[in-house]
Tab-separated table of C-alpha atoms and ligand atoms in Angstrom:
chain	number	residue	atom	x	y	z
A	1	UNK	CA	13.797	20.503	-3.331
A	2	UNK	CA	12.055	17.867	-1.322
A	3	UNK	CA	9.216	15.448	-0.944
A	4	UNK	CA	6.517	16.157	1.620
A	5	UNK	CA	4.595	13.469	3.521
A	6	UNK	CA	1.321	14.918	4.787
A	7	UNK	CA	-1.118	13.478	7.300
A	8	UNK	CA	-4.042	14.851	9.279
A	9	UNK	CA	-5.278	13.756	12.735
A	10	UNK	CA	-8.885	13.510	11.512
A	11	UNK	CA	-7.837	10.538	9.352
A	12	UNK	CA	-7.569	8.510	12.580
A	13	UNK	CA	-11.050	9.421	13.841
A	14	UNK	CA	-13.018	8.334	10.789
A	15	UNK	CA	-13.673	4.602	11.180
A	16	UNK	CA	-16.316	2.283	9.774
A	17	UNK	CA	-16.329	-0.544	12.338
A	18	UNK	CA	-13.620	-2.933	13.495
A	19	UNK	CA	-14.166	-5.388	10.632
A	20	UNK	CA	-13.953	-2.802	7.856
A	21	UNK	CA	-10.692	-3.113	5.857
A	22	UNK	CA	-10.296	0.668	5.490
A	23	UNK	CA	-8.967	1.095	8.999
A	24	UNK	CA	-7.136	4.072	10.551
A	25	UNK	CA	-4.240	1.653	11.130
A	26	UNK	CA	-3.422	1.979	7.415
A	27	UNK	CA	-1.879	5.401	8.033
A	28	UNK	CA	0.304	4.001	10.820
A	29	UNK	CA	1.346	1.110	8.556
A	30	UNK	CA	2.843	3.670	6.181
A	31	UNK	CA	4.291	6.043	8.800
A	32	UNK	CA	5.831	3.151	10.769
A	33	UNK	CA	7.542	1.776	7.646
A	34	UNK	CA	8.834	5.242	6.748
A	35	UNK	CA	10.452	5.408	10.192
A	36	UNK	CA	11.702	1.804	10.250
A	37	UNK	CA	13.211	2.070	6.766
A	38	UNK	CA	15.160	5.206	7.701
A	39	UNK	CA	13.394	7.302	5.020
A	40	UNK	CA	11.511	9.706	7.314
A	41	UNK	CA	14.481	12.003	8.122
A	42	UNK	CA	15.009	12.631	4.403
A	43	UNK	CA	11.480	13.875	3.668
A	44	UNK	CA	9.345	16.675	5.123
A	45	UNK	CA	6.871	15.126	7.548
A	46	UNK	CA	3.944	17.490	7.825
A	47	UNK	CA	0.629	17.541	9.692
A	48	UNK	CA	-1.564	19.867	7.669
A	49	UNK	CA	-4.536	21.619	9.251
A	50	UNK	CA	-6.042	22.650	5.913
A	51	UNK	CA	-9.684	21.904	5.299
A	52	UNK	CA	-11.348	22.138	1.905
A	53	UNK	CA	-14.112	24.740	1.653
A	54	UNK	CA	-17.622	24.162	0.323
A	55	UNK	CA	-16.523	26.022	-2.808
A	56	UNK	CA	-13.653	23.542	-3.313
A	57	UNK	CA	-15.983	20.551	-2.872
A	58	UNK	CA	-18.614	22.032	-5.178
A	59	UNK	CA	-16.159	22.263	-8.082
A	60	UNK	CA	-16.651	18.467	-8.257
A	61	UNK	CA	-19.745	17.447	-6.268
A	62	UNK	CA	-23.336	18.623	-6.443
A	63	UNK	CA	-24.887	20.780	-3.728
A	64	UNK	CA	-27.624	18.153	-3.257
A	65	UNK	CA	-24.987	15.519	-2.540
A	66	UNK	CA	-23.128	17.742	-0.062
A	67	UNK	CA	-26.416	18.519	1.701
A	68	UNK	CA	-27.216	14.779	1.789
A	69	UNK	CA	-23.908	14.025	3.555
A	70	UNK	CA	-24.442	16.864	6.037
A	71	UNK	CA	-27.971	15.799	6.855
A	72	UNK	CA	-26.982	12.153	7.415
A	73	UNK	CA	-23.876	12.726	9.548
A	74	UNK	CA	-24.596	10.590	12.644
A	75	UNK	CA	-24.380	11.317	16.351
A	76	UNK	CA	-21.253	10.341	18.303
A	77	UNK	CA	-21.172	6.582	18.860
A	78	UNK	CA	-23.422	5.662	15.941
A	79	UNK	CA	-22.982	4.945	12.236
A	80	UNK	CA	-24.866	5.855	9.081
A	81	UNK	CA	-24.599	3.237	6.309
A	82	UNK	CA	-24.580	4.767	2.819
A	83	UNK	CA	-23.818	1.230	1.615
A	84	UNK	CA	-22.062	-1.775	3.149
A	85	UNK	CA	-18.604	-0.346	2.247
A	86	UNK	CA	-19.259	3.320	2.866
A	87	UNK	CA	-20.164	4.200	6.417
A	88	UNK	CA	-20.180	7.527	8.267
A	89	UNK	CA	-19.319	7.974	11.909
A	90	UNK	CA	-19.460	11.238	13.842
A	91	UNK	CA	-16.036	12.280	12.507
A	92	UNK	CA	-16.339	11.145	8.886
A	93	UNK	CA	-17.522	14.373	7.318
A	94	UNK	CA	-14.787	16.416	9.030
A	95	UNK	CA	-12.207	13.820	7.998
A	96	UNK	CA	-13.468	13.992	4.400
A	97	UNK	CA	-13.132	17.798	4.346
A	98	UNK	CA	-9.605	17.543	5.764
A	99	UNK	CA	-8.647	14.669	3.443
A	100	UNK	CA	-9.595	16.871	0.467
A	101	UNK	CA	-7.979	19.918	2.107
A	102	UNK	CA	-4.622	18.183	2.504
A	103	UNK	CA	-4.593	17.699	-1.268
A	104	UNK	CA	-5.126	21.425	-1.820
A	105	UNK	CA	-2.323	22.244	0.629
A	106	UNK	CA	-0.089	19.861	-1.362
A	107	UNK	CA	-1.051	21.546	-4.648
A	108	UNK	CA	-0.095	24.972	-3.231
A	109	UNK	CA	3.151	23.534	-1.846
A	110	UNK	CA	4.330	22.235	-5.230
A	111	UNK	CA	3.294	25.394	-7.102
A	112	UNK	CA	4.952	27.647	-4.505
A	113	UNK	CA	8.052	25.456	-4.955
A	114	UNK	CA	8.285	24.601	-1.257
A	115	UNK	CA	8.656	20.998	-2.400
A	116	UNK	CA	8.899	19.092	-5.682
A	117	UNK	CA	6.205	16.615	-4.850
A	118	UNK	CA	3.990	15.359	-2.032
A	119	UNK	CA	2.284	12.209	-0.765
A	120	UNK	CA	-1.042	12.732	1.043
A	121	UNK	CA	-1.518	9.911	3.568
A	122	UNK	CA	-5.102	10.642	4.552
A	123	UNK	CA	-8.465	8.944	4.851
A	124	UNK	CA	-11.165	8.688	3.582
A	125	UNK	CA	-9.839	7.916	0.084
A	126	UNK	CA	-11.605	9.350	-2.961
A	127	UNK	CA	-11.418	7.734	-6.397
A	128	UNK	CA	-14.785	5.921	-6.263
A	129	UNK	CA	-16.716	9.042	-5.209
A	130	UNK	CA	-18.851	10.334	-8.090
A	131	UNK	CA	-20.184	13.863	-8.508
A	132	UNK	CA	-23.425	12.949	-6.732
A	133	UNK	CA	-22.667	9.704	-4.903
A	134	UNK	CA	-20.487	8.139	-2.196
A	135	UNK	CA	-19.333	4.552	-2.683
A	136	UNK	CA	-16.406	2.197	-2.081
A	137	UNK	CA	-15.372	3.895	1.201
A	138	UNK	CA	-15.073	7.220	-0.685
A	139	UNK	CA	-17.077	10.373	0.132
A	140	UNK	CA	-15.303	13.264	-1.624
A	141	UNK	CA	-13.157	12.630	-4.689
A	142	UNK	CA	-9.943	14.119	-3.273
A	143	UNK	CA	-7.897	13.898	-6.459
A	144	UNK	CA	-10.670	15.444	-8.563
A	145	UNK	CA	-11.114	18.276	-6.059
A	146	UNK	CA	-7.345	18.905	-6.160
A	147	UNK	CA	-7.361	18.812	-9.968
A	148	UNK	CA	-10.169	21.370	-10.292
A	149	UNK	CA	-8.515	23.575	-7.635
A	150	UNK	CA	-5.178	23.479	-9.494
A	151	UNK	CA	-6.835	24.207	-12.838
A	152	UNK	CA	-8.726	27.143	-11.327
A	153	UNK	CA	-5.966	28.669	-9.164
A	154	UNK	CA	-2.944	28.065	-11.399
A	155	UNK	CA	-4.700	28.380	-14.738
A	156	UNK	CA	-3.626	24.932	-15.939
A	157	UNK	CA	-4.526	23.731	-19.406
A	158	UNK	CA	-3.373	20.103	-19.069
A	159	UNK	CA	-3.153	17.882	-16.014
A	160	UNK	CA	-2.632	14.103	-15.804
A	161	UNK	CA	-4.285	11.800	-13.261
A	162	UNK	CA	-2.607	8.406	-12.903
A	163	UNK	CA	-4.492	5.710	-10.978
A	164	UNK	CA	-2.750	2.426	-10.098
A	165	UNK	CA	-5.247	1.147	-7.514
A	166	UNK	CA	-6.508	-2.401	-8.202
A	167	UNK	CA	-10.045	-1.006	-8.478
A	168	UNK	CA	-11.381	1.078	-11.338
A	169	UNK	CA	-11.330	4.797	-10.472
A	170	UNK	CA	-14.919	5.099	-11.635
A	171	UNK	CA	-15.631	8.356	-9.819
A	172	UNK	CA	-12.636	10.135	-11.311
A	173	UNK	CA	-13.538	8.765	-14.748
A	174	UNK	CA	-17.143	9.959	-14.438
A	175	UNK	CA	-16.083	13.443	-13.299
A	176	UNK	CA	-13.516	14.035	-16.061
A	177	UNK	CA	-14.874	12.064	-19.046
A	178	UNK	CA	-14.644	14.298	-22.154
A	179	UNK	CA	-12.818	17.044	-20.206
A	180	UNK	CA	-9.768	18.023	-22.317
A	181	UNK	CA	-8.013	19.646	-19.330
A	182	UNK	CA	-7.455	16.192	-17.781
A	183	UNK	CA	-5.795	13.026	-19.096
A	184	UNK	CA	-6.548	9.971	-16.950
A	185	UNK	CA	-4.373	6.837	-17.168
A	186	UNK	CA	-5.079	3.709	-15.157
A	187	UNK	CA	-5.146	-0.053	-15.106
A	188	UNK	CA	-7.575	-2.002	-12.974
A	189	UNK	CA	-8.752	-5.548	-12.385
A	190	UNK	CA	-11.807	-6.309	-14.499
A	191	UNK	CA	-14.383	-7.671	-14.060
A	192	UNK	CA	-14.273	-6.572	-10.429
A	193	UNK	CA	-15.656	-3.984	-8.001
A	194	UNK	CA	-17.059	-1.377	-8.661
A	195	UNK	CA	-18.340	-2.977	-11.894
A	196	UNK	CA	-19.745	0.328	-13.097
A	197	UNK	CA	-20.050	0.997	-16.805
A	198	UNK	CA	-16.680	1.935	-18.329
A	199	UNK	CA	-16.654	5.323	-20.051
A	200	UNK	CA	-14.560	5.496	-23.195
A	201	UNK	CA	-13.589	9.046	-24.127
A	202	UNK	CA	-10.563	10.577	-25.836
A	203	UNK	CA	-8.987	11.740	-22.569
A	204	UNK	CA	-9.281	8.352	-20.841
A	205	UNK	CA	-6.502	5.740	-21.048
A	206	UNK	CA	-8.005	3.290	-18.552
A	207	UNK	CA	-6.961	-0.301	-19.209
A	208	UNK	CA	-8.950	-3.222	-17.755
A	209	UNK	CA	-6.826	-6.277	-16.926
A	210	UNK	CA	-7.831	-9.780	-15.938
A	211	UNK	CA	-7.229	-11.221	-12.492
A	212	UNK	CA	-3.752	-12.646	-11.802
A	213	UNK	CA	-1.918	-10.268	-14.164
A	214	UNK	CA	1.634	-9.796	-12.855
A	215	UNK	CA	4.113	-6.944	-12.702
A	216	UNK	CA	5.623	-7.653	-16.127
A	217	UNK	CA	2.165	-7.449	-17.721
A	218	UNK	CA	1.398	-4.178	-15.941
A	219	UNK	CA	4.793	-2.669	-16.831
A	220	UNK	CA	4.068	-3.413	-20.474
A	221	UNK	CA	0.765	-1.496	-20.218
A	222	UNK	CA	2.540	1.455	-18.613
A	223	UNK	CA	5.235	1.507	-21.325
A	224	UNK	CA	2.989	0.898	-24.312
A	225	UNK	CA	-0.184	2.820	-23.298
A	226	UNK	CA	0.440	5.342	-20.510
A	227	UNK	CA	3.847	6.699	-21.527
A	228	UNK	CA	2.894	7.575	-25.139
A	229	UNK	CA	-0.366	9.161	-23.896
A	230	UNK	CA	1.473	11.283	-21.290
A	231	UNK	CA	4.246	12.255	-23.729
A	232	UNK	CA	1.817	13.505	-26.334
A	233	UNK	CA	-0.318	15.308	-23.699
A	234	UNK	CA	2.592	17.079	-21.866
A	235	UNK	CA	0.819	17.591	-18.517
A	236	UNK	CA	1.659	20.680	-16.428
A	237	UNK	CA	0.931	18.721	-13.234
A	238	UNK	CA	0.800	14.992	-12.433
A	239	UNK	CA	-1.606	13.669	-9.793
A	240	UNK	CA	-1.531	10.042	-8.646
A	241	UNK	CA	-4.306	7.939	-7.146
A	242	UNK	CA	-1.921	5.687	-5.244
A	243	UNK	CA	-3.718	2.539	-4.188
A	244	UNK	CA	-1.497	-0.365	-3.211
A	245	UNK	CA	-4.162	-3.098	-3.247
A	246	UNK	CA	-2.875	-4.620	-6.513
A	247	UNK	CA	0.002	-6.034	-4.428
A	248	UNK	CA	0.184	-9.836	-4.543
A	249	UNK	CA	-0.069	-9.991	-0.722
A	250	UNK	CA	-3.247	-7.892	-0.618
A	251	UNK	CA	-6.302	-10.160	-0.612
A	252	UNK	CA	-8.617	-7.317	-1.629
A	253	UNK	CA	-7.719	-7.915	-5.279
A	254	UNK	CA	-6.208	-10.641	-7.413
A	255	UNK	CA	-3.445	-8.788	-9.241
A	256	UNK	CA	0.123	-9.873	-8.545
A	257	UNK	CA	2.229	-6.759	-8.211
A	258	UNK	CA	5.329	-6.551	-6.002
A	259	UNK	CA	6.429	-3.373	-4.214
A	260	UNK	CA	9.250	-3.044	-6.750
A	261	UNK	CA	6.589	-2.577	-9.447
A	262	UNK	CA	5.252	0.499	-7.630
A	263	UNK	CA	8.778	1.909	-7.546
A	264	UNK	CA	9.204	1.193	-11.263
A	265	UNK	CA	5.921	2.929	-12.146
A	266	UNK	CA	6.725	5.908	-9.895
A	267	UNK	CA	10.205	6.251	-11.426
A	268	UNK	CA	8.527	6.595	-14.848
A	269	UNK	CA	6.142	9.257	-13.506
A	270	UNK	CA	8.979	11.184	-11.815
A	271	UNK	CA	10.822	11.156	-15.132
A	272	UNK	CA	7.697	12.486	-16.872
A	273	UNK	CA	7.346	15.213	-14.213
A	274	UNK	CA	10.919	16.340	-14.886
A	275	UNK	CA	10.186	16.563	-18.603
A	276	UNK	CA	6.786	18.221	-18.562
A	277	UNK	CA	5.527	19.452	-15.200
A	278	UNK	CA	8.527	21.188	-13.528
A	279	UNK	CA	8.811	18.168	-11.163
A	280	UNK	CA	5.305	18.705	-9.793
A	281	UNK	CA	3.576	15.525	-8.550
A	282	UNK	CA	0.911	15.193	-5.855
A	283	UNK	CA	0.053	11.631	-4.855
A	284	UNK	CA	-3.030	10.581	-2.875
A	285	UNK	CA	-3.481	7.415	-0.822
A	286	UNK	CA	-6.377	5.342	-2.138
A	287	UNK	CA	-6.536	1.588	-1.329
A	288	UNK	CA	-4.097	-0.898	0.207
A	289	UNK	CA	-5.415	-3.115	2.990
A	290	UNK	CA	-2.657	-5.587	3.807
A	291	UNK	CA	-0.684	-3.618	6.367
A	292	UNK	CA	2.762	-5.051	5.623
A	293	UNK	CA	2.666	-4.760	1.823
A	294	UNK	CA	0.906	-1.372	2.065
A	295	UNK	CA	3.735	0.010	4.199
A	296	UNK	CA	6.515	-1.450	2.049
A	297	UNK	CA	4.892	-0.336	-1.211
A	298	UNK	CA	4.178	3.199	-0.019
A	299	UNK	CA	7.762	3.555	1.213
A	300	UNK	CA	9.156	2.587	-2.209
A	301	UNK	CA	6.676	4.941	-3.889
A	302	UNK	CA	7.820	7.793	-1.607
A	303	UNK	CA	11.508	6.895	-2.041
A	304	UNK	CA	11.034	7.147	-5.772
A	305	UNK	CA	9.293	10.541	-5.436
A	306	UNK	CA	12.176	11.742	-3.227
A	307	UNK	CA	14.865	10.014	-5.330
A	308	UNK	CA	16.434	8.406	-2.246
B	401	LIG	ZN1	-8.780	-0.156	-4.315
């Protein structure tokens, strides 16, 4: 049983201008490090051609919002600014459908037991996207779309979403607040972008932390808050919003994690997946904007998933 690394060519075509930190080069930063570190031959490297359908998107987003994106998709060579962070080019909508679709392909792959777990290295990311709104470089909430697909297709009762991006996964929180079929666990720098109102509900274990918190502080949160919540919930599937922008070398945020912290957190989640979810984990790339630390962190995350 293996780990699958999934990309899609459309992830390279969606771009938001040369100065935007969410650049297509982020995918290469990860793939290059997987090759350089010697990990790539030990995992399944897959280019998926799966696109999400309207039905898949509409399990999470409103029809008005989907129509809004379709009607504002720009001509080739021009951009449409939803906000200063969230910009559509000619290829963005296709890339967003494929980015969500790769997640669904990964869900099927772990339930069909082709692999134990999977890392989806696609763009655009998703965890800021709300049911009716794009923001923070996110258009469709990929992890939420995958969660609703898995619940619907595989009749799941309990699924955990773990988010270790430096930013609050506000979209995911909004979509699943008070939904007993999902437990969400995260930490995030606060106060900080997106600065949306925090939603406190029984199924949310989202822990705000102050700037400059280090790996030891974060590990304590994982051990004392996340692990007891996951153990009592016993999820049948674990999904991860894997942002690597809490790394100390990533200027996007001011948390001080090291790549070894991502390995430590992933080891805990792999252990939980062995106990509760028949090894099933699907992880989604969210943030991570410093190319070197993004590549190194993602490689350790994937090594932990693959136990190599
Ligand atoms: Zn982020």
